[in-house]
């Protein structure tokens, strides 16, 4: 059996214990003080070469291979919980009211500590360096990744790997990999329409902000069908429209809030340009002033194809072809792990781990108060990330 998987199985009980402890003490973005302290304590215990603090709660553990100089690989996990009230009856359920590890970041931290322990033990087998990146505040814009990159502490990393658990009905432990577009970008659009109020019976003397807002909504909805390549996807939905006060008063203001998600930077840019164009057009025909504020969120995640090939060949050789599968469709959510590639210019791969669910409970989605995982999956998650690092460092 693959040496890493063997090690992962042998430390599994400890990894489960760490995961349950973190799960019962969730901490939201940038407040991961307890989690951060546990990470540092464990990294110290496992004997990493260096422990860095790129942000107040972020941690980087550095492990140097003893076979000599070589490349540097960054393995990243996120650490934060969500403002969700846990509804499971698990014995290790959240002890904090209104907070829960509903996105599996507790699993990510536990697995990453497992990776640290395995890699410390396997130091003699590889060249170069592994940086284990524990990123705070992935769930809250602007995300923790940017701050870690800005710290300069990952400047020397040649390739980044990230892993996210995914609740599934079966397939527990399967690694899902994809080349190219893997997760969407996510931006917010705030539009304010300023019209001119008037009596409901004399619309010709007013500039109706609500009518303009409705036109904006319809035109924004046409971006996907008329401006984007039919083989590409741009999700643009207006999810808030607020305006007006009374049946006989024409509204002078109306606000819209929308979200845009795209799988490529090109599609995202087309959509953003079209939003500006549509706002100018509606401004002209409605007589209203339209102010749009597009707040850029996370970039789209584009997995480096060459890196996917390197690690899948390595998995096949070390663990067999069944260890992973091709992910047919990209993930519908967004992940700030994308910045480790777009902001550094280095190749990166985000993989997904089919993580089942607790038997007897329904399969639920990430961020749900009933989200559970089968902890068995963590063995394979550790094997995937540590072997990905070795695939680069053993070359
Ligand atoms: Zn999440
Ligand atoms: Zn997440």
Coordinates of C-alpha atoms and ligand atoms in Angstrom, one line a residue:
X1 CA 0.0 0.0 0.0
X2 CA 1.0 3.6 -0.6
X3 CA 3.2 4.7 2.3
X4 CA 1.4 8.0 2.8
X5 CA -2.0 6.3 2.9
X6 CA -0.6 3.8 5.4
X7 CA 0.6 6.6 7.6
X8 CA -2.8 8.5 7.3
X9 CA -4.6 5.3 8.4
X10 CA -2.2 4.9 11.4
X11 CA -2.8 8.5 12.7
X12 CA -6.5 8.5 11.8
X13 CA -7.9 8.3 15.3
X14 CA -5.9 11.4 16.4
X15 CA -7.0 13.3 13.3
X16 CA -10.7 12.5 14.1
X17 CA -10.1 13.7 17.7
X18 CA -8.6 17.0 16.5
X19 CA -11.5 17.4 14.0
X20 CA -14.2 16.9 16.6
X21 CA -12.5 19.3 19.0
X22 CA -12.4 22.0 16.3
X23 CA -15.9 21.2 15.2
X24 CA -17.3 21.7 18.7
X25 CA -15.4 25.0 19.1
X26 CA -16.1 26.9 15.8
X27 CA -14.7 30.3 15.2
X28 CA -15.6 32.7 12.5
X29 CA -13.3 34.6 10.1
X30 CA -10.3 36.3 11.6
X31 CA -11.3 35.2 15.1
X32 CA -9.8 31.8 14.8
X33 CA -7.7 32.3 18.0
X34 CA -8.3 29.0 19.6
X35 CA -7.9 27.1 16.3
X36 CA -4.7 28.9 15.5
X37 CA -3.3 28.1 18.9
X38 CA -4.1 24.4 18.5
X39 CA -2.5 24.4 15.0
X40 CA 0.7 26.0 16.4
X41 CA 0.8 23.6 19.3
X42 CA 0.4 20.5 17.0
X43 CA 2.9 21.7 14.4
X44 CA 5.4 22.2 17.2
X45 CA 4.7 18.7 18.6
X46 CA 5.2 17.1 15.1
X47 CA 8.5 18.9 14.7
X48 CA 8.1 21.2 11.7
X49 CA 11.2 23.3 10.9
X50 CA 9.5 26.6 11.3
X51 CA 6.1 28.1 12.3
X52 CA 5.2 31.4 10.6
X53 CA 2.4 33.8 11.4
X54 CA 1.4 35.6 8.2
X55 CA -1.7 37.2 9.8
X56 CA -3.1 37.4 13.3
X57 CA -4.7 34.0 13.2
X58 CA -3.1 32.5 10.0
X59 CA -0.3 30.0 10.3
X60 CA 2.3 28.5 8.0
X61 CA 4.2 25.4 9.0
X62 CA 7.5 24.8 7.1
X63 CA 8.9 21.4 6.5
X64 CA 12.2 20.9 4.8
X65 CA 13.0 17.6 3.0
X66 CA 16.4 16.1 3.9
X67 CA 17.3 15.0 0.4
X68 CA 18.5 18.5 -0.4
X69 CA 17.4 21.7 -2.1
X70 CA 14.4 21.6 -4.4
X71 CA 11.1 23.2 -5.1
X72 CA 8.6 24.6 -2.6
X73 CA 5.0 23.3 -2.5
X74 CA 2.2 25.1 -0.7
X75 CA -0.6 23.0 0.7
X76 CA -3.5 25.2 1.8
X77 CA -6.5 24.8 4.1
X78 CA -9.0 27.2 5.4
X79 CA -9.9 27.5 9.1
X80 CA -13.1 29.5 9.7
X81 CA -16.7 28.6 10.6
X82 CA -20.0 30.1 9.6
X83 CA -22.8 32.0 11.3
X84 CA -25.1 29.0 11.2
X85 CA -26.9 27.3 14.1
X86 CA -26.1 23.6 14.0
X87 CA -29.1 21.3 13.9
X88 CA -27.4 18.0 14.1
X89 CA -27.4 15.8 17.2
X90 CA -23.8 14.7 16.8
X91 CA -22.0 14.2 20.2
X92 CA -19.4 16.7 19.1
X93 CA -21.8 19.3 17.8
X94 CA -21.0 23.0 18.0
X95 CA -20.9 24.4 21.6
X96 CA -21.1 27.9 20.3
X97 CA -24.6 29.3 19.7
X98 CA -25.1 30.5 16.2
X99 CA -21.8 29.3 14.9
X100 CA -21.0 26.1 13.0
X101 CA -18.3 24.5 10.9
X102 CA -20.9 24.0 8.1
X103 CA -18.4 24.1 5.3
X104 CA -16.1 21.4 6.6
X105 CA -13.1 23.7 7.3
X106 CA -12.7 21.7 10.6
X107 CA -12.0 18.6 8.4
X108 CA -9.6 20.7 6.4
X109 CA -7.6 21.8 9.4
X110 CA -7.5 18.3 10.9
X111 CA -6.3 16.8 7.6
X112 CA -3.7 19.5 7.1
X113 CA -2.3 18.7 10.6
X114 CA -2.2 15.1 9.6
X115 CA -0.3 16.1 6.4
X116 CA 2.2 17.9 8.7
X117 CA 2.7 14.9 10.8
X118 CA 3.1 12.5 7.9
X119 CA 5.5 14.9 6.0
X120 CA 7.7 15.4 9.1
X121 CA 8.0 11.7 9.4
X122 CA 8.8 11.3 5.7
X123 CA 11.4 14.1 5.5
X124 CA 14.2 11.7 4.4
X125 CA 12.2 10.9 1.2
X126 CA 12.0 14.3 -0.5
X127 CA 13.9 17.3 -1.6
X128 CA 12.7 20.9 -1.2
X129 CA 10.2 22.4 1.1
X130 CA 6.5 22.0 2.0
X131 CA 4.6 25.0 3.3
X132 CA 1.4 24.1 5.1
X133 CA -0.8 27.2 4.8
X134 CA -3.6 27.6 7.4
X135 CA -5.8 30.4 6.0
X136 CA -8.2 32.3 8.1
X137 CA -11.5 33.9 7.0
X138 CA -12.2 32.2 3.7
X139 CA -15.9 32.8 4.1
X140 CA -15.8 36.6 4.6
X141 CA -14.8 38.9 1.8
X142 CA -12.1 39.9 0.9
X143 CA -10.9 36.5 2.2
X144 CA -7.8 35.5 4.0
X145 CA -5.8 34.4 1.0
X146 CA -4.9 37.9 -0.1
X147 CA -3.4 38.8 3.3
X148 CA -1.3 35.6 3.3
X149 CA 0.0 36.4 -0.2
X150 CA 0.7 40.0 0.8
X151 CA 2.7 38.8 3.8
X152 CA 5.4 37.6 1.3
X153 CA 5.6 34.3 3.1
X154 CA 4.5 32.3 0.1
X155 CA 6.6 34.1 -2.5
X156 CA 8.9 31.1 -2.9
X157 CA 6.1 28.6 -3.5
X158 CA 6.3 27.0 -6.9
X159 CA 2.9 25.2 -6.9
X160 CA -0.2 25.4 -4.6
X161 CA -2.7 22.7 -3.8
X162 CA -6.0 23.1 -2.0
X163 CA -8.7 20.6 -1.1
X164 CA -12.4 21.1 -0.3
X165 CA -14.7 18.4 1.2
X166 CA -18.0 17.8 -0.5
X167 CA -21.0 16.1 1.2
X168 CA -22.0 13.1 -1.0
X169 CA -24.4 10.2 -0.9
X170 CA -21.6 7.7 -1.6
X171 CA -18.1 7.6 -3.2
X172 CA -16.6 8.3 0.2
X173 CA -12.9 9.2 -0.1
X174 CA -12.9 9.7 -3.9
X175 CA -10.7 12.6 -5.1
X176 CA -12.4 14.7 -7.8
X177 CA -10.0 16.5 -10.2
X178 CA -10.6 18.8 -13.1
X179 CA -8.4 20.7 -15.5
X180 CA -9.2 24.4 -16.2
X181 CA -12.4 26.1 -14.8
X182 CA -13.1 24.6 -11.4
X183 CA -15.0 27.2 -9.3
X184 CA -16.7 30.5 -10.2
X185 CA -15.7 34.0 -9.5
X186 CA -18.2 35.9 -7.3
X187 CA -18.8 39.6 -7.5
X188 CA -21.6 41.8 -6.1
X189 CA -23.4 44.6 -8.0
X190 CA -25.1 47.5 -6.2
X191 CA -27.2 49.7 -8.5
X192 CA -28.9 52.9 -7.3
X193 CA -31.5 54.5 -9.6
X194 CA -32.2 58.2 -8.9
X195 CA -35.4 59.4 -10.7
X196 CA -37.8 62.2 -10.2
X197 CA -40.8 61.8 -8.0
X198 CA -44.3 62.9 -9.0
X199 CA -48.0 62.2 -8.8
X200 CA -49.0 58.7 -10.0
X201 CA -51.5 60.3 -12.5
X202 CA -48.8 62.3 -14.3
X203 CA -45.9 60.0 -15.1
X204 CA -44.9 62.2 -18.0
X205 CA -43.7 64.8 -15.5
X206 CA -41.6 62.4 -13.5
X207 CA -38.7 60.0 -14.0
X208 CA -39.9 56.6 -12.7
X209 CA -37.1 54.9 -10.8
X210 CA -39.1 51.7 -10.5
X211 CA -39.7 51.3 -14.2
X212 CA -36.0 52.0 -14.9
X213 CA -35.1 49.3 -12.3
X214 CA -37.4 46.8 -13.9
X215 CA -35.8 47.5 -17.3
X216 CA -32.4 47.1 -15.8
X217 CA -33.4 43.7 -14.4
X218 CA -34.6 42.4 -17.7
X219 CA -31.6 43.7 -19.7
X220 CA -29.1 42.3 -17.1
X221 CA -30.8 39.0 -17.5
X222 CA -30.1 39.0 -21.2
X223 CA -26.3 39.3 -20.8
X224 CA -25.9 35.5 -20.6
X225 CA -28.2 34.8 -23.6
X226 CA -26.9 37.6 -25.9
X227 CA -23.3 38.6 -24.9
X228 CA -21.7 35.4 -23.5
X229 CA -20.6 32.5 -25.7
X230 CA -23.3 29.8 -25.3
X231 CA -20.6 27.3 -24.2
X232 CA -19.6 29.6 -21.4
X233 CA -21.6 30.4 -18.3
X234 CA -22.2 33.7 -16.5
X235 CA -24.7 33.6 -13.7
X236 CA -26.2 37.0 -13.1
X237 CA -29.2 37.3 -10.8
X238 CA -30.8 40.4 -9.4
X239 CA -31.8 39.4 -5.9
X240 CA -32.9 42.6 -4.3
X241 CA -35.1 45.4 -5.7
X242 CA -36.3 48.1 -3.2
X243 CA -38.1 51.3 -4.0
X244 CA -41.3 53.2 -3.8
X245 CA -43.6 54.3 -0.9
X246 CA -47.2 54.6 -2.0
X247 CA -49.7 53.6 -4.8
X248 CA -50.1 57.2 -6.1
X249 CA -46.5 58.5 -5.8
X250 CA -43.9 57.8 -8.5
X251 CA -40.8 56.5 -6.9
X252 CA -37.7 58.7 -7.1
X253 CA -35.3 56.0 -6.0
X254 CA -34.9 52.3 -6.5
X255 CA -32.0 50.0 -5.5
X256 CA -31.0 46.7 -7.0
X257 CA -28.5 44.2 -5.7
X258 CA -27.2 41.4 -7.9
X259 CA -24.5 38.7 -7.9
X260 CA -22.3 37.7 -10.9
X261 CA -20.5 34.4 -11.1
X262 CA -18.3 33.3 -14.0
X263 CA -16.0 30.4 -14.7
X264 CA -13.5 32.4 -16.6
X265 CA -12.0 35.9 -16.3
X266 CA -12.9 36.7 -19.9
X267 CA -16.6 36.0 -19.3
X268 CA -16.5 37.9 -16.1
X269 CA -15.0 41.0 -17.8
X270 CA -17.6 40.9 -20.6
X271 CA -20.4 40.7 -18.0
X272 CA -19.0 43.7 -16.1
X273 CA -18.6 45.8 -19.2
X274 CA -22.2 45.0 -20.3
X275 CA -23.5 46.0 -16.9
X276 CA -21.9 49.4 -17.3
X277 CA -23.3 49.7 -20.9
X278 CA -26.8 48.7 -19.8
X279 CA -26.8 51.3 -16.9
X280 CA -25.8 54.0 -19.4
X281 CA -28.5 52.9 -21.8
X282 CA -31.3 52.9 -19.2
X283 CA -30.1 56.2 -17.9
X284 CA -30.6 57.6 -21.4
X285 CA -34.1 56.3 -22.0
X286 CA -35.4 56.7 -18.5
X287 CA -34.1 60.2 -17.6
X288 CA -33.0 58.7 -14.3
X289 CA -29.4 58.8 -13.0
X290 CA -28.0 55.2 -12.6
X291 CA -25.1 54.6 -10.3
X292 CA -23.5 51.2 -10.3
X293 CA -21.0 49.9 -7.8
X294 CA -19.4 46.6 -8.8
X295 CA -17.6 45.0 -5.9
X296 CA -15.1 42.4 -7.1
X297 CA -15.0 39.3 -5.0
X298 CA -13.1 36.0 -5.5
X299 CA -11.5 35.2 -8.8
X300 CA -12.5 32.2 -10.8
X301 CA -10.5 29.1 -10.0
X302 CA -8.6 27.8 -13.0
X303 CA -6.8 24.5 -12.3
X304 CA -3.4 24.2 -14.0
X305 CA -3.7 21.4 -16.5
X306 CA -0.1 20.3 -16.3
X307 CA -0.2 20.1 -12.5
X308 CA -3.4 18.0 -12.7
X309 CA -1.6 15.6 -15.1
X310 CA 1.4 15.4 -12.8
X311 CA -0.6 14.5 -9.7
X312 CA -3.1 12.2 -11.4
X313 CA -0.2 10.2 -12.9
X314 CA 1.4 10.0 -9.5
X315 CA -1.9 8.9 -7.9
X316 CA -2.4 6.3 -10.5
X317 CA 1.1 4.9 -9.9
X318 CA 0.9 5.1 -6.1
X319 CA -2.7 4.5 -5.3
X320 CA -4.3 3.1 -8.4
X321 CA -6.7 4.6 -11.0
X322 CA -9.7 4.3 -8.6
X323 CA -8.2 6.8 -6.1
X324 CA -9.5 9.8 -8.1
X325 CA -12.0 10.6 -10.8
X326 CA -12.5 13.3 -13.3
X327 CA -14.9 16.0 -12.0
X328 CA -17.4 16.4 -14.9
X329 CA -18.7 19.8 -13.9
X330 CA -17.1 22.7 -12.1
X331 CA -18.1 23.6 -8.5
X332 CA -20.9 26.1 -8.5
X333 CA -19.5 28.1 -5.5
X334 CA -16.4 30.3 -5.3
X335 CA -13.2 29.9 -3.3
X336 CA -10.5 32.5 -2.5
X337 CA -7.9 29.7 -3.0
X338 CA -8.1 31.1 -6.6
X339 CA -6.0 34.1 -5.5
X340 CA -3.0 31.8 -4.8
X341 CA -2.9 31.4 -8.5
X342 CA -4.1 34.6 -10.0
X343 CA -2.3 36.9 -7.6
X344 CA 1.0 35.0 -7.6
X345 CA 1.1 33.8 -11.2
X346 CA 2.0 30.3 -9.9
X347 CA 0.1 27.1 -10.9
X348 CA -2.5 25.8 -8.5
X349 CA -5.0 23.0 -8.3
X350 CA -8.1 22.9 -6.2
X351 CA -9.4 19.3 -5.7
X352 CA -12.6 18.1 -4.1
X353 CA -12.9 15.2 -1.7
X354 CA -16.2 13.2 -1.7
X355 CA -16.8 13.2 2.0
X356 CA -20.1 11.3 2.4
X357 CA -22.3 12.1 5.3
X358 CA -23.2 10.7 8.8
X359 CA -25.2 7.5 8.3
X360 CA -28.9 8.0 9.3
X361 CA -28.8 11.7 8.4
X362 CA -29.8 13.1 5.0
X363 CA -27.1 14.3 2.6
X364 CA -27.1 18.0 2.8
X365 CA -25.3 20.8 1.1
X366 CA -22.3 22.8 2.4
X367 CA -23.4 25.7 4.7
X368 CA -26.6 23.9 5.8
X369 CA -27.2 23.5 9.5
X370 CA -27.5 19.7 8.9
X371 CA -24.2 19.4 7.0
X372 CA -22.3 16.3 8.1
X373 CA -19.4 14.3 6.7
X374 CA -18.1 10.7 6.9
X375 CA -14.8 11.2 8.7
X376 CA -13.3 8.1 6.9
X377 CA -12.9 10.4 3.9
X378 CA -10.1 12.3 5.7
X379 CA -7.7 9.3 5.2
X380 CA -7.9 9.8 1.5
X381 CA -7.9 13.6 1.8
X382 CA -4.5 13.4 3.6
X383 CA -3.2 10.9 1.1
X384 CA -4.2 13.2 -1.8
X385 CA -2.6 16.3 -0.5
X386 CA 0.6 14.7 0.8
X387 CA 1.1 12.7 -2.4
X388 CA 0.4 15.8 -4.5
X389 CA 3.4 17.5 -2.6
X390 CA 5.6 14.4 -3.1
X391 CA 4.6 14.2 -6.8
X392 CA 6.3 17.6 -7.2
X393 CA 9.2 17.2 -4.7
X394 CA 10.3 13.7 -5.7
X395 CA 10.8 14.6 -9.3
Ligands
LIG1 ZN1 -18.1 27.8 2.6
LIG2 ZN1 -15.5 26.1 2.3

